[in-house]
Tab-separated table of N, CA and C in Angstrom:
chain	number	residue	atom	x	y	z
A	1	UNK	N	0.909	-1.053	0.165
A	1	UNK	CA	-0.044	0.145	-0.037
A	1	UNK	C	0.880	1.296	-0.040
A	2	UNK	N	0.462	2.165	-1.043
A	2	UNK	CA	1.177	3.526	-1.030
A	2	UNK	C	0.941	4.187	0.556
A	3	UNK	N	1.926	4.841	0.811
A	3	UNK	CA	1.543	5.581	2.505
A	3	UNK	C	1.883	6.894	1.874
A	4	UNK	N	2.449	7.372	0.846
A	4	UNK	CA	2.563	8.467	0.400
A	4	UNK	C	2.232	9.014	-0.655
A	5	UNK	N	1.752	10.269	-1.045
A	5	UNK	CA	1.653	10.446	-2.417
A	5	UNK	C	3.068	10.870	-3.434
A	6	UNK	N	3.056	10.813	-4.742
A	6	UNK	CA	4.127	10.641	-5.498
A	6	UNK	C	4.127	12.359	-5.970
A	7	UNK	N	5.182	12.988	-5.634
A	7	UNK	CA	5.538	14.331	-5.685
A	7	UNK	C	7.085	14.363	-6.526
A	8	UNK	N	6.906	14.853	-8.001
A	8	UNK	CA	7.859	15.036	-8.933
A	8	UNK	C	8.014	16.455	-9.054
A	9	UNK	N	9.471	16.670	-9.590
A	9	UNK	CA	9.680	17.710	-10.589
A	9	UNK	C	10.232	17.358	-11.773
A	10	UNK	N	10.147	17.854	-12.797
A	10	UNK	CA	10.676	17.534	-14.026
A	10	UNK	C	12.089	18.116	-14.398
A	11	UNK	N	13.291	17.404	-14.646
A	11	UNK	CA	14.472	18.255	-14.883
A	11	UNK	C	15.011	17.880	-16.467
A	12	UNK	N	14.703	19.016	-16.989
A	12	UNK	CA	14.568	19.260	-18.818
A	12	UNK	C	16.305	19.004	-18.749
A	13	UNK	N	17.235	19.185	-18.354
A	13	UNK	CA	18.505	19.145	-18.599
A	13	UNK	C	18.915	17.812	-18.809
A	14	UNK	N	18.236	16.768	-18.219
A	14	UNK	CA	18.771	15.379	-18.173
A	14	UNK	C	17.371	14.483	-18.346
A	15	UNK	N	16.403	14.989	-18.512
A	15	UNK	CA	15.199	14.489	-19.110
A	15	UNK	C	15.237	13.264	-18.050
A	16	UNK	N	14.837	13.566	-16.826
A	16	UNK	CA	14.248	12.666	-15.884
A	16	UNK	C	13.736	13.486	-14.828
A	17	UNK	N	12.799	12.756	-13.931
A	17	UNK	CA	11.903	13.687	-13.062
A	17	UNK	C	12.785	13.032	-11.621
A	18	UNK	N	12.539	13.995	-10.409
A	18	UNK	CA	13.191	14.320	-9.194
A	18	UNK	C	12.303	14.096	-8.435
A	19	UNK	N	12.108	13.142	-7.354
A	19	UNK	CA	11.231	13.195	-5.992
A	19	UNK	C	11.364	14.449	-5.282
A	20	UNK	N	10.011	15.270	-5.300
A	20	UNK	CA	9.991	16.359	-4.289
A	20	UNK	C	10.227	16.386	-2.787
A	21	UNK	N	9.538	14.927	-2.483
A	21	UNK	CA	9.522	14.169	-1.194
A	21	UNK	C	9.638	12.869	-1.201
A	22	UNK	N	9.994	12.051	-0.009
A	22	UNK	CA	10.030	10.977	-0.161
A	22	UNK	C	8.714	10.075	-0.443
A	23	UNK	N	8.732	8.790	-1.256
A	23	UNK	CA	7.584	8.020	-1.444
A	23	UNK	C	7.628	6.556	-0.844
A	24	UNK	N	6.785	6.667	0.128
A	24	UNK	CA	6.639	5.240	0.667
A	24	UNK	C	5.596	4.215	0.512
A	25	UNK	N	6.328	2.809	0.484
A	25	UNK	CA	5.438	1.846	-0.066
A	25	UNK	C	5.824	0.693	1.051
A	26	UNK	N	4.634	0.048	1.430
A	26	UNK	CA	4.382	-0.828	2.375
A	26	UNK	C	3.984	-2.241	1.612
A	27	UNK	N	4.682	-3.088	1.322
A	27	UNK	CA	4.425	-4.290	1.020
A	27	UNK	C	3.564	-5.089	1.575
A	28	UNK	N	2.647	-6.421	0.985
A	28	UNK	CA	1.705	-6.961	1.757
A	28	UNK	C	2.668	-7.669	2.951
A	29	UNK	N	3.665	-7.950	3.093
A	29	UNK	CA	4.640	-8.777	3.934
A	29	UNK	C	4.942	-7.526	5.104
A	30	UNK	N	4.391	-6.447	5.117
A	30	UNK	CA	4.919	-5.430	5.865
A	30	UNK	C	6.106	-4.954	5.505
A	31	UNK	N	6.925	-5.190	4.654
A	31	UNK	CA	8.501	-4.411	4.384
A	31	UNK	C	7.872	-2.940	3.973
A	32	UNK	N	8.471	-1.713	4.570
A	32	UNK	CA	8.710	-0.771	3.949
A	32	UNK	C	9.870	-0.231	3.211
A	33	UNK	N	9.305	0.435	1.998
A	33	UNK	CA	10.131	0.653	1.052
A	33	UNK	C	10.436	2.393	1.031
A	34	UNK	N	11.375	3.021	1.198
A	34	UNK	CA	11.486	4.218	1.079
A	34	UNK	C	12.233	4.923	-0.007
A	35	UNK	N	11.624	5.674	-0.711
A	35	UNK	CA	12.089	6.084	-1.910
A	35	UNK	C	12.512	7.610	-1.504
A	36	UNK	N	13.900	7.930	-1.773
A	36	UNK	CA	14.041	9.282	-0.814
A	36	UNK	C	14.018	10.469	-1.643
A	37	UNK	N	13.641	11.562	-0.983
A	37	UNK	CA	13.703	12.723	-1.457
A	37	UNK	C	14.696	12.875	-2.519
A	38	UNK	N	14.688	13.574	-3.767
A	38	UNK	CA	16.026	13.892	-4.645
A	38	UNK	C	15.880	12.463	-5.365
A	39	UNK	N	15.464	11.632	-5.270
A	39	UNK	CA	15.926	10.521	-5.861
A	39	UNK	C	15.490	10.804	-7.482
A	40	UNK	N	16.093	10.402	-8.657
A	40	UNK	CA	15.966	10.887	-9.917
A	40	UNK	C	15.385	9.414	-10.345
A	41	UNK	N	14.692	9.533	-11.563
A	41	UNK	CA	13.822	8.234	-12.284
A	41	UNK	C	13.572	8.958	-13.773
A	42	UNK	N	13.109	7.781	-14.405
A	42	UNK	CA	12.834	8.333	-15.820
A	42	UNK	C	11.275	7.387	-15.816
A	43	UNK	N	10.779	7.099	-14.549
A	43	UNK	CA	9.490	6.676	-14.534
A	43	UNK	C	9.159	5.337	-15.104
A	44	UNK	N	8.301	5.226	-15.972
A	44	UNK	CA	7.987	3.865	-16.294
A	44	UNK	C	8.898	3.852	-17.900
A	45	UNK	N	9.696	2.929	-17.937
A	45	UNK	CA	10.346	2.773	-19.250
A	45	UNK	C	9.408	1.506	-20.227
A	46	UNK	N	8.675	2.362	-21.155
A	46	UNK	CA	8.033	1.610	-21.838
A	46	UNK	C	8.649	1.443	-23.193
A	47	UNK	N	8.905	0.328	-23.880
A	47	UNK	CA	9.185	0.159	-25.180
A	47	UNK	C	8.599	1.494	-26.178
A	48	UNK	N	9.229	2.201	-27.179
A	48	UNK	CA	8.480	3.158	-28.206
A	48	UNK	C	7.793	2.394	-29.236
A	49	UNK	N	7.162	0.947	-29.218
A	49	UNK	CA	6.634	0.163	-30.096
A	49	UNK	C	5.257	0.795	-29.880
A	50	UNK	N	4.641	1.699	-31.034
A	50	UNK	CA	3.464	2.526	-30.735
A	50	UNK	C	2.592	1.813	-30.013
A	51	UNK	N	1.671	0.862	-30.240
A	51	UNK	CA	0.700	0.218	-29.825
A	51	UNK	C	1.070	0.022	-28.151
A	52	UNK	N	2.211	-0.543	-28.275
A	52	UNK	CA	2.390	-0.658	-26.695
A	52	UNK	C	2.773	0.333	-25.691
A	53	UNK	N	3.196	1.271	-26.680
A	53	UNK	CA	3.797	2.612	-25.726
A	53	UNK	C	2.259	3.566	-25.503
A	54	UNK	N	1.419	3.601	-26.510
A	54	UNK	CA	0.152	3.668	-26.137
A	54	UNK	C	-0.822	3.213	-25.017
A	55	UNK	N	-0.503	2.046	-24.934
A	55	UNK	CA	-1.679	1.110	-24.347
A	55	UNK	C	-0.974	1.278	-22.598
A	56	UNK	N	0.434	1.282	-22.548
A	56	UNK	CA	1.154	0.883	-21.332
A	56	UNK	C	1.772	2.498	-20.603
A	57	UNK	N	2.232	3.246	-21.604
A	57	UNK	CA	2.826	4.226	-20.886
A	57	UNK	C	1.966	5.127	-19.794
A	58	UNK	N	2.493	5.630	-18.519
A	58	UNK	CA	1.879	6.407	-17.508
A	58	UNK	C	0.798	5.581	-16.749
A	59	UNK	N	0.881	3.973	-16.919
A	59	UNK	CA	-0.033	3.257	-15.811
A	59	UNK	C	0.052	3.122	-14.702
A	60	UNK	N	1.825	2.778	-14.532
A	60	UNK	CA	2.202	2.642	-12.953
A	60	UNK	C	3.216	3.538	-12.946
A	61	UNK	N	2.833	4.549	-12.748
A	61	UNK	CA	4.030	5.659	-12.098
A	61	UNK	C	4.417	5.585	-10.708
A	62	UNK	N	3.652	5.590	-9.841
A	62	UNK	CA	4.444	5.572	-8.700
A	62	UNK	C	5.198	3.959	-8.299
A	63	UNK	N	4.566	2.773	-8.944
A	63	UNK	CA	4.858	1.537	-8.889
A	63	UNK	C	6.314	1.600	-9.487
A	64	UNK	N	6.568	2.091	-10.776
A	64	UNK	CA	7.770	2.407	-11.394
A	64	UNK	C	8.791	2.779	-10.366
A	65	UNK	N	8.365	4.028	-9.906
A	65	UNK	CA	9.794	4.348	-9.056
A	65	UNK	C	10.341	3.875	-8.032
A	66	UNK	N	9.163	2.894	-7.269
A	66	UNK	CA	9.705	2.097	-5.986
A	66	UNK	C	10.537	1.076	-7.013
A	67	UNK	N	9.903	0.517	-8.162
A	67	UNK	CA	10.713	-0.401	-8.782
A	67	UNK	C	12.218	0.013	-9.479
A	68	UNK	N	12.217	1.347	-9.719
A	68	UNK	CA	13.568	1.762	-10.178
A	68	UNK	C	14.568	1.870	-8.908
A	69	UNK	N	13.801	2.314	-7.590
A	69	UNK	CA	14.999	2.485	-6.642
A	69	UNK	C	15.503	1.348	-6.053
A	70	UNK	N	14.504	0.122	-6.185
A	70	UNK	CA	14.936	-1.023	-5.733
A	70	UNK	C	16.014	-1.905	-6.795
A	71	UNK	N	15.879	-1.681	-7.917
A	71	UNK	CA	16.647	-2.067	-8.760
A	71	UNK	C	18.094	-1.080	-8.767
A	72	UNK	N	18.238	0.238	-8.523
A	72	UNK	CA	19.226	1.018	-8.176
A	72	UNK	C	20.261	0.424	-7.062
A	73	UNK	N	19.170	0.019	-5.985
A	73	UNK	CA	19.782	-0.804	-4.953
A	73	UNK	C	20.360	-1.792	-4.880
A	74	UNK	N	20.214	-2.454	-6.193
A	74	UNK	CA	20.549	-3.692	-6.387
A	74	UNK	C	19.757	-4.740	-5.365
A	75	UNK	N	18.738	-4.589	-5.176
A	75	UNK	CA	17.738	-5.523	-4.564
A	75	UNK	C	17.267	-6.568	-5.225
A	76	UNK	N	17.315	-7.643	-4.634
A	76	UNK	CA	17.044	-9.227	-5.533
A	76	UNK	C	15.987	-8.804	-6.329
A	77	UNK	N	16.751	-8.671	-7.757
A	77	UNK	CA	15.604	-8.494	-8.618
A	77	UNK	C	14.594	-9.314	-8.839
A	78	UNK	N	14.118	-10.588	-8.835
A	78	UNK	CA	13.090	-11.477	-8.625
A	78	UNK	C	12.365	-10.664	-7.849
A	79	UNK	N	12.363	-10.748	-6.542
A	79	UNK	CA	11.667	-9.791	-5.605
A	79	UNK	C	11.085	-8.424	-5.883
A	80	UNK	N	11.962	-8.014	-6.587
A	80	UNK	CA	11.687	-6.361	-6.644
A	80	UNK	C	10.655	-6.362	-8.066
A	81	UNK	N	10.793	-7.456	-8.895
A	81	UNK	CA	9.706	-7.623	-9.923
A	81	UNK	C	8.192	-7.936	-9.393
A	82	UNK	N	8.155	-8.867	-8.268
A	82	UNK	CA	7.218	-9.078	-7.459
A	82	UNK	C	6.712	-8.055	-6.765
A	83	UNK	N	7.409	-6.858	-6.263
A	83	UNK	CA	7.100	-6.029	-5.511
A	83	UNK	C	6.342	-5.207	-6.693
A	84	UNK	N	6.856	-4.668	-7.936
A	84	UNK	CA	6.552	-3.907	-8.805
A	84	UNK	C	4.850	-4.493	-9.323
A	85	UNK	N	4.647	-5.768	-9.237
A	85	UNK	CA	3.339	-6.527	-9.563
A	85	UNK	C	2.441	-6.112	-8.632
A	86	UNK	N	2.972	-6.371	-7.133
A	86	UNK	CA	2.163	-6.093	-6.242
A	86	UNK	C	1.919	-4.233	-5.819
A	87	UNK	N	2.677	-3.775	-6.164
A	87	UNK	CA	2.395	-2.387	-6.259
A	87	UNK	C	1.592	-1.755	-7.416
A	88	UNK	N	1.533	-2.338	-8.488
A	88	UNK	CA	0.762	-2.034	-9.573
A	88	UNK	C	-0.857	-2.237	-9.236
A	89	UNK	N	-1.239	-3.583	-8.718
A	89	UNK	CA	-2.275	-3.562	-8.439
A	89	UNK	C	-2.534	-2.517	-7.280
A	90	UNK	N	-1.962	-2.404	-5.900
A	90	UNK	CA	-2.359	-0.989	-5.280
A	90	UNK	C	-2.425	-0.049	-5.567
A	91	UNK	N	-1.756	0.534	-7.240
A	91	UNK	CA	-1.980	1.395	-7.832
A	91	UNK	C	-3.060	1.499	-8.278
A	92	UNK	N	-3.978	0.317	-8.719
A	92	UNK	CA	-4.886	0.429	-9.435
A	92	UNK	C	-5.030	0.212	-11.139
A	93	UNK	N	-3.455	-0.301	-11.401
A	93	UNK	CA	-3.390	-1.037	-12.630
A	93	UNK	C	-4.569	-1.877	-13.009
A	94	UNK	N	-4.841	-1.894	-13.892
A	94	UNK	CA	-5.856	-2.967	-14.622
A	94	UNK	C	-5.092	-4.451	-14.832
A	95	UNK	N	-5.558	-5.433	-14.493
A	95	UNK	CA	-4.781	-6.789	-14.287
A	95	UNK	C	-4.202	-7.089	-15.573
A	96	UNK	N	-4.616	-6.733	-16.935
A	96	UNK	CA	-4.019	-7.380	-17.918
A	96	UNK	C	-2.896	-6.329	-18.259
A	97	UNK	N	-2.785	-5.408	-17.913
A	97	UNK	CA	-1.823	-4.280	-18.129
A	97	UNK	C	-0.837	-4.416	-17.347
A	98	UNK	N	-1.007	-4.742	-15.839
A	98	UNK	CA	-0.001	-4.858	-14.978
A	98	UNK	C	0.918	-6.514	-15.239
A	99	UNK	N	-0.266	-7.292	-15.738
A	99	UNK	CA	0.652	-8.205	-16.208
A	99	UNK	C	1.433	-8.311	-17.587
A	100	UNK	N	1.258	-7.589	-18.230
A	100	UNK	CA	1.952	-7.315	-19.649
A	100	UNK	C	3.264	-6.200	-19.086
A	101	UNK	N	3.102	-5.340	-18.166
A	101	UNK	CA	4.262	-4.494	-17.558
A	101	UNK	C	5.466	-5.688	-17.026
A	102	UNK	N	4.881	-6.649	-15.910
A	102	UNK	CA	5.361	-7.737	-15.214
A	102	UNK	C	6.196	-8.432	-16.053
A	103	UNK	N	5.635	-8.976	-17.137
A	103	UNK	CA	6.165	-10.041	-18.022
A	103	UNK	C	7.336	-9.344	-18.923
A	104	UNK	N	7.075	-7.882	-19.246
A	104	UNK	CA	7.985	-7.415	-19.896
A	104	UNK	C	9.361	-7.069	-19.185
A	105	UNK	N	9.092	-6.554	-17.887
A	105	UNK	CA	10.144	-6.487	-16.929
A	105	UNK	C	10.789	-7.721	-16.591
A	106	UNK	N	10.533	-8.834	-16.329
A	106	UNK	CA	10.736	-10.255	-16.076
A	106	UNK	C	11.767	-10.587	-17.442
A	107	UNK	N	11.266	-10.206	-18.373
A	107	UNK	CA	12.110	-10.890	-19.760
A	107	UNK	C	13.392	-9.491	-20.097
A	108	UNK	N	12.931	-8.159	-19.846
A	108	UNK	CA	14.045	-7.550	-20.399
A	108	UNK	C	14.609	-6.588	-19.025
A	109	UNK	N	14.111	-6.553	-17.969
A	109	UNK	CA	14.406	-5.966	-16.829
A	109	UNK	C	16.048	-6.143	-16.716
A	110	UNK	N	16.932	-7.264	-16.668
A	110	UNK	CA	18.199	-7.560	-16.637
A	110	UNK	C	19.051	-6.615	-17.201
A	111	UNK	N	18.552	-5.892	-18.436
A	111	UNK	CA	19.461	-5.104	-18.830
A	111	UNK	C	19.447	-3.465	-18.111
A	112	UNK	N	18.405	-3.293	-17.446
A	112	UNK	CA	18.288	-2.058	-16.639
A	112	UNK	C	19.005	-2.268	-15.016
A	113	UNK	N	19.161	-3.668	-15.032
A	113	UNK	CA	19.914	-4.217	-13.395
A	113	UNK	C	21.266	-4.409	-13.534
A	114	UNK	N	22.072	-4.456	-14.690
A	114	UNK	CA	23.087	-4.598	-14.770
A	114	UNK	C	24.248	-3.458	-14.183
């Protein structure tokens, strides 16, 4: 469950978003993830394939920030991806879209995790 709202500022010079305040998320298991104020993210990285991009872009922004943070911290990748799936449900992302995003992350997330 998200314990705080997402507050961002866009930085034109590096095409990234920066958190204006910490984002807090509590997993179903009770573990709390705190993405700190000042963290920089590209939000949800959706392939620029026209149909896919139009269907999925902007669907899971809070979840994507938590997931990006976990990847940047080199948290266990499989668990980070499961947290993404859980957070998308909490964020209200439709089942078909969250599973499409999750499967894409499982298939190609290793590229960002390196």
